[in-house]
Short mmCIF file of C-alpha atoms in Angstrom, two decimals:
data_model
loop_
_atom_site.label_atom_id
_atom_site.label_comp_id
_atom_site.label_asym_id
_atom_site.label_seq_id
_atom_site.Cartn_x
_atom_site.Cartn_y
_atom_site.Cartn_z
CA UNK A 1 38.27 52.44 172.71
CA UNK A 2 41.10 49.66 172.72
CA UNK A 3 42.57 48.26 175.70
CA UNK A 4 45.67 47.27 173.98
CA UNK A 5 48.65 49.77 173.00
CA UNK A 6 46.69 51.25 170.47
CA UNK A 7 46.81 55.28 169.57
CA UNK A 8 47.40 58.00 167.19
CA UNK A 9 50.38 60.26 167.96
CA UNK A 10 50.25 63.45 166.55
CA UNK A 11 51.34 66.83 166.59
CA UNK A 12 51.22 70.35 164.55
CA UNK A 13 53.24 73.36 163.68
CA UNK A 14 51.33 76.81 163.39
CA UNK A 15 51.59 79.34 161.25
CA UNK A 16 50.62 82.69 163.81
CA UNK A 17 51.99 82.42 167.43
CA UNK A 18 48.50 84.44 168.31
CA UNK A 19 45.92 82.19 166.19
CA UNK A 20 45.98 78.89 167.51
CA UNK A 21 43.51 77.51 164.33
CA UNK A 22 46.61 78.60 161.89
CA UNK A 23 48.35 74.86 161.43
CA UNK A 24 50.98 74.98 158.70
CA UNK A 25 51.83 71.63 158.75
CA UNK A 26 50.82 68.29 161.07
CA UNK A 27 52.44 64.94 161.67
CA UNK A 28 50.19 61.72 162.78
CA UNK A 29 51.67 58.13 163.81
CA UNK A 30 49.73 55.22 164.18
CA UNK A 31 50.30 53.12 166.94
CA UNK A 32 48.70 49.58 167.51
CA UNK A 33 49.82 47.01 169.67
CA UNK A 34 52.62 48.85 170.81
CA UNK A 35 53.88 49.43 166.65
CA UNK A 36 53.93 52.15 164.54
CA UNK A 37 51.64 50.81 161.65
CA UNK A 38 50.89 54.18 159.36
CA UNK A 39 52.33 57.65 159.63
CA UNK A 40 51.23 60.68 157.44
CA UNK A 41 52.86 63.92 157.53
CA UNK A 42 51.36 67.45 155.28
CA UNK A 43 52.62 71.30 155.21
CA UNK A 44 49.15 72.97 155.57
CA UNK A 45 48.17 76.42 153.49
CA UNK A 46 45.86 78.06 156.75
CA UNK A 47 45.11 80.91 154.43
CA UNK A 48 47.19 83.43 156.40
CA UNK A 49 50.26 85.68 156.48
CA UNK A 50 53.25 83.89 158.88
CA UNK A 51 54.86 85.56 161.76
CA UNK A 52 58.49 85.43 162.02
CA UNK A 53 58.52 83.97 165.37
CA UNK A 54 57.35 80.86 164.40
CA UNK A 55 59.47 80.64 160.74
CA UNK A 56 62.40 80.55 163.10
CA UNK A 57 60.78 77.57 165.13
CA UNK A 58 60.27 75.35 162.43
CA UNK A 59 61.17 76.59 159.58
CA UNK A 60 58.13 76.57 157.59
CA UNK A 61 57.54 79.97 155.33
CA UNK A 62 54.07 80.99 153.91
CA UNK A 63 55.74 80.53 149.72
CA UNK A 64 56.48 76.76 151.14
CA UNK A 65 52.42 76.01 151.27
CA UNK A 66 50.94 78.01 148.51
CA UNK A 67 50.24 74.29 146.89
CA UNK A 68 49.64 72.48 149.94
CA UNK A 69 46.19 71.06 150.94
CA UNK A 70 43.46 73.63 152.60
CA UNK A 71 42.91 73.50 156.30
CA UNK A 72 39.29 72.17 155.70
CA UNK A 73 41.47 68.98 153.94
CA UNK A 74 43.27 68.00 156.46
CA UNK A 75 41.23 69.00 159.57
CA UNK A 76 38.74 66.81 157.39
CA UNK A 77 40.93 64.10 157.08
CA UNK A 78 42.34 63.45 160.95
CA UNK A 79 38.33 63.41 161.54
CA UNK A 80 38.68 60.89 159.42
CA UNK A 81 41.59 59.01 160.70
CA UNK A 82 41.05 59.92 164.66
CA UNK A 83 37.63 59.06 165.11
CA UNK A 84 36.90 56.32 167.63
CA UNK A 85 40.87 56.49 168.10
CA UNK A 86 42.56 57.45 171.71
CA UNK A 87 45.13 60.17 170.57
CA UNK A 88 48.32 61.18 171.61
CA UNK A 89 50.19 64.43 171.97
CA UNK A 90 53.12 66.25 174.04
CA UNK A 91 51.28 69.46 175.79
CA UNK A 92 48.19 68.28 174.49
CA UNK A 93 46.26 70.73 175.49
CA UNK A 94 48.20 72.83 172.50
CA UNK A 95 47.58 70.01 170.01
CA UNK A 96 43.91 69.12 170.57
CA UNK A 97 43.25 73.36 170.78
CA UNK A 98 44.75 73.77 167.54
CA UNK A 99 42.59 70.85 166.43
CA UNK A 100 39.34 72.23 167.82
CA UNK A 101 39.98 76.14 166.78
CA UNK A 102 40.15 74.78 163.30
CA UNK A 103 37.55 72.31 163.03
CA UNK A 104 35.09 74.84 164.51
CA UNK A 105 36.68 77.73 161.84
CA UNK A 106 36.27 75.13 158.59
CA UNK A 107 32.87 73.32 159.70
CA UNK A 108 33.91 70.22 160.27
CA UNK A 109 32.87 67.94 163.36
CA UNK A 110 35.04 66.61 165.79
CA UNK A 111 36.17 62.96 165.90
CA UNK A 112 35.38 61.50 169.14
CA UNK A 113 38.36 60.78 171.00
CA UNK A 114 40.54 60.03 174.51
CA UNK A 115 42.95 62.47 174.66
CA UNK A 116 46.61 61.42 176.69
CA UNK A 117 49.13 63.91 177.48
CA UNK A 118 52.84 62.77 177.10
CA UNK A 119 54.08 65.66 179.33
CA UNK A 120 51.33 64.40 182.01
CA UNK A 121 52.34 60.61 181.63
CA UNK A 122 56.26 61.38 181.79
CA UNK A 123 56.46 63.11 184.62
CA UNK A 124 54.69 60.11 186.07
CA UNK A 125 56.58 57.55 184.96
CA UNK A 126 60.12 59.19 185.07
CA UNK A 127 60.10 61.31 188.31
CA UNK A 128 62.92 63.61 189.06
CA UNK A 129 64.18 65.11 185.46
CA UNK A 130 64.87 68.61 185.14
CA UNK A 131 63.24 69.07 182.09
CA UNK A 132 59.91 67.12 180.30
CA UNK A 133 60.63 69.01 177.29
CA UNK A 134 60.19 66.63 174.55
CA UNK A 135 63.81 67.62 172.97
CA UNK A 136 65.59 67.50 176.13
CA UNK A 137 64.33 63.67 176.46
CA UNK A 138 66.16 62.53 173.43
CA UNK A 139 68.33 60.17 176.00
CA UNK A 140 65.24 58.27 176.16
CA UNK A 141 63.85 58.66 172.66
CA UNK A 142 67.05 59.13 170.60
CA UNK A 143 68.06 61.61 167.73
CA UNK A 144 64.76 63.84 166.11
CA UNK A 145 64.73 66.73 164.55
CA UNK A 146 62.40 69.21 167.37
CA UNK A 147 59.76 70.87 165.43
CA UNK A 148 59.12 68.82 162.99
CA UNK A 149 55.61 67.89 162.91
CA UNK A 150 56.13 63.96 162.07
CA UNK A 151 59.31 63.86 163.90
CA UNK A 152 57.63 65.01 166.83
CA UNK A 153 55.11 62.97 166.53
CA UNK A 154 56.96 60.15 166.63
CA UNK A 155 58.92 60.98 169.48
CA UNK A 156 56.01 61.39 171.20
CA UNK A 157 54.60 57.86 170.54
CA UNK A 158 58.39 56.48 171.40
CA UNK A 159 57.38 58.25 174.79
CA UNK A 160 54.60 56.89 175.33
CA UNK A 161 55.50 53.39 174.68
CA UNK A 162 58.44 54.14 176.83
CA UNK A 163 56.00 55.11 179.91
CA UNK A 164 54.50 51.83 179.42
CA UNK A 165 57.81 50.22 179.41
CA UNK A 166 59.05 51.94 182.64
CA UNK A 167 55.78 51.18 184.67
CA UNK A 168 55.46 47.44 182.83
CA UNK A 169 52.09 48.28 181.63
CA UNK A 170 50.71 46.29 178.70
CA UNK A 171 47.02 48.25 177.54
CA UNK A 172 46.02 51.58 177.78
CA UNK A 173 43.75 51.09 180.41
CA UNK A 174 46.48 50.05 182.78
CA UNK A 175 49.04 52.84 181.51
CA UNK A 176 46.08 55.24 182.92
CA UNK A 177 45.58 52.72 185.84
CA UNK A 178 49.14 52.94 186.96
CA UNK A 179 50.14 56.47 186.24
CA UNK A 180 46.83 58.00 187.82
CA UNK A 181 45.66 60.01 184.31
CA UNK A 182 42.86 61.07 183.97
CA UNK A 183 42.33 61.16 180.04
CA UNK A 184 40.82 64.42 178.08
CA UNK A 185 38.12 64.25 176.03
CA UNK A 186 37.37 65.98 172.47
CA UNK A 187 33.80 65.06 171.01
CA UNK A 188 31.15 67.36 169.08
CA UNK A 189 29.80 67.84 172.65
CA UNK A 190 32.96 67.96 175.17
CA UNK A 191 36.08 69.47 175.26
CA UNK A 192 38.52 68.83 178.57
CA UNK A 193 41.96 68.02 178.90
CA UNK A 194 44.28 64.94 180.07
CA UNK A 195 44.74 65.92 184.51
CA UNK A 196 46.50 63.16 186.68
CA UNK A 197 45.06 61.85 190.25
CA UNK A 198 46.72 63.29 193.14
CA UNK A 199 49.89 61.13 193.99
CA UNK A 200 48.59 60.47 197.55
CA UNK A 201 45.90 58.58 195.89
CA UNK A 202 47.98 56.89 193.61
CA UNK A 203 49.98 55.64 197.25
CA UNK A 204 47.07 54.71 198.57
CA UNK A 205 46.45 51.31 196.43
CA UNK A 206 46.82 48.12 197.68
CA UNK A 207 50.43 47.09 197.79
CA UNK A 208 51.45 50.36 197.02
CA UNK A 209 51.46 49.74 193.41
CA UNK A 210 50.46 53.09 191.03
#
């Protein structure tokens, strides 16, 4: 894994609020050195009927991905494109369970990644807000359409960045150093999600520094 500001944001729409494999579209931002580098945005055909609950979320109805690419194509792909990579999501716990529900539905393995939780890391680094929704941080991260897969995905990355910013942290490694996470894991063999340290440990450091 890199030490430097180096991740893959990314973040997905769904299809069914009760099938969590059912992605219907997906936005990815790559992040290295602090810079977005590559983003890639796809609507997703999951191969099943819509629920109206969701159309009104984002949008997305099932006659807007009869020609778009197969589940197995783009779960297939972020393999690809994640592997090796520490990724990035708000409530990733969502994000990386849609992942896993549909790699394990189409057959295809699981990238080995770090997994870091924007909601986790905000609430660290900006105490004190009355919301950690990602669209009621736009005062931080600017204008973006909520519920779109790439914008979202981008705001995320601007959030993470901006956690770095607020606690002067310059790598990964120190982000998690100073905001006490504890990254997730998603691998062929383990599954867990991003946690934080208790924030009487976090006091307890030398010099009082997180």
């Amino acid at each position: 894994m890199s030490t430097l500001l180096d991740f893959i944001a990314f973040d997905f729409e769904t299809a069914v609020t009760c099938v969590q494999w059912a992605a219907c579209s997906v936005g990815v931002v790559d992040v290295r050195d602090g810079r977005i580098v590559d983003e890639y945005y796809t609507l997703i055909n999951p191969g099943c009927a819509f629920d109206e609950h969701c159309i009104r979320i984002h949008g997305i109805h099932e006659e807007d991905v009869v020609d778009a690419i197969s589940l197995h194509g783009v779960m297939a792909k972020l393999r690809e494109m994640m592997d090796g990579r520490v990724v990035v999501a708000h409530n990733a716990a969502f994000d990386t369970g849609v992942m896993k529900h549909a790699m394990e539905r189409e057959g295809v393995e699981p990238p080995d990644v770090e997994v870091i939780c924007t909601v986790a890391a905000s609430r660290r680094a900006f105490l004190n807000r009355q919301s950690y929704s990602l669209s009621k941080m736009k005062d931080l991260l600017g204008d973006f359409t909520a519920h779109n897969a790439l914008d979202d995905a981008r705001a995320c990355a601007h959030l993470l960045l901006k956690c770095a910013e607020q606690v002067g942290a310059d790598s990964i490694e120190e982000l998690k150093e100073k905001l006490g996470l504890i990254p997730g894991h998603f691998s062929p063999t383990e599954f867990c999600h991003c946690k934080t340290k208790p924030m009487k440990k976090l006091k307890e450091k030398p010099n009082g520094k997180n």
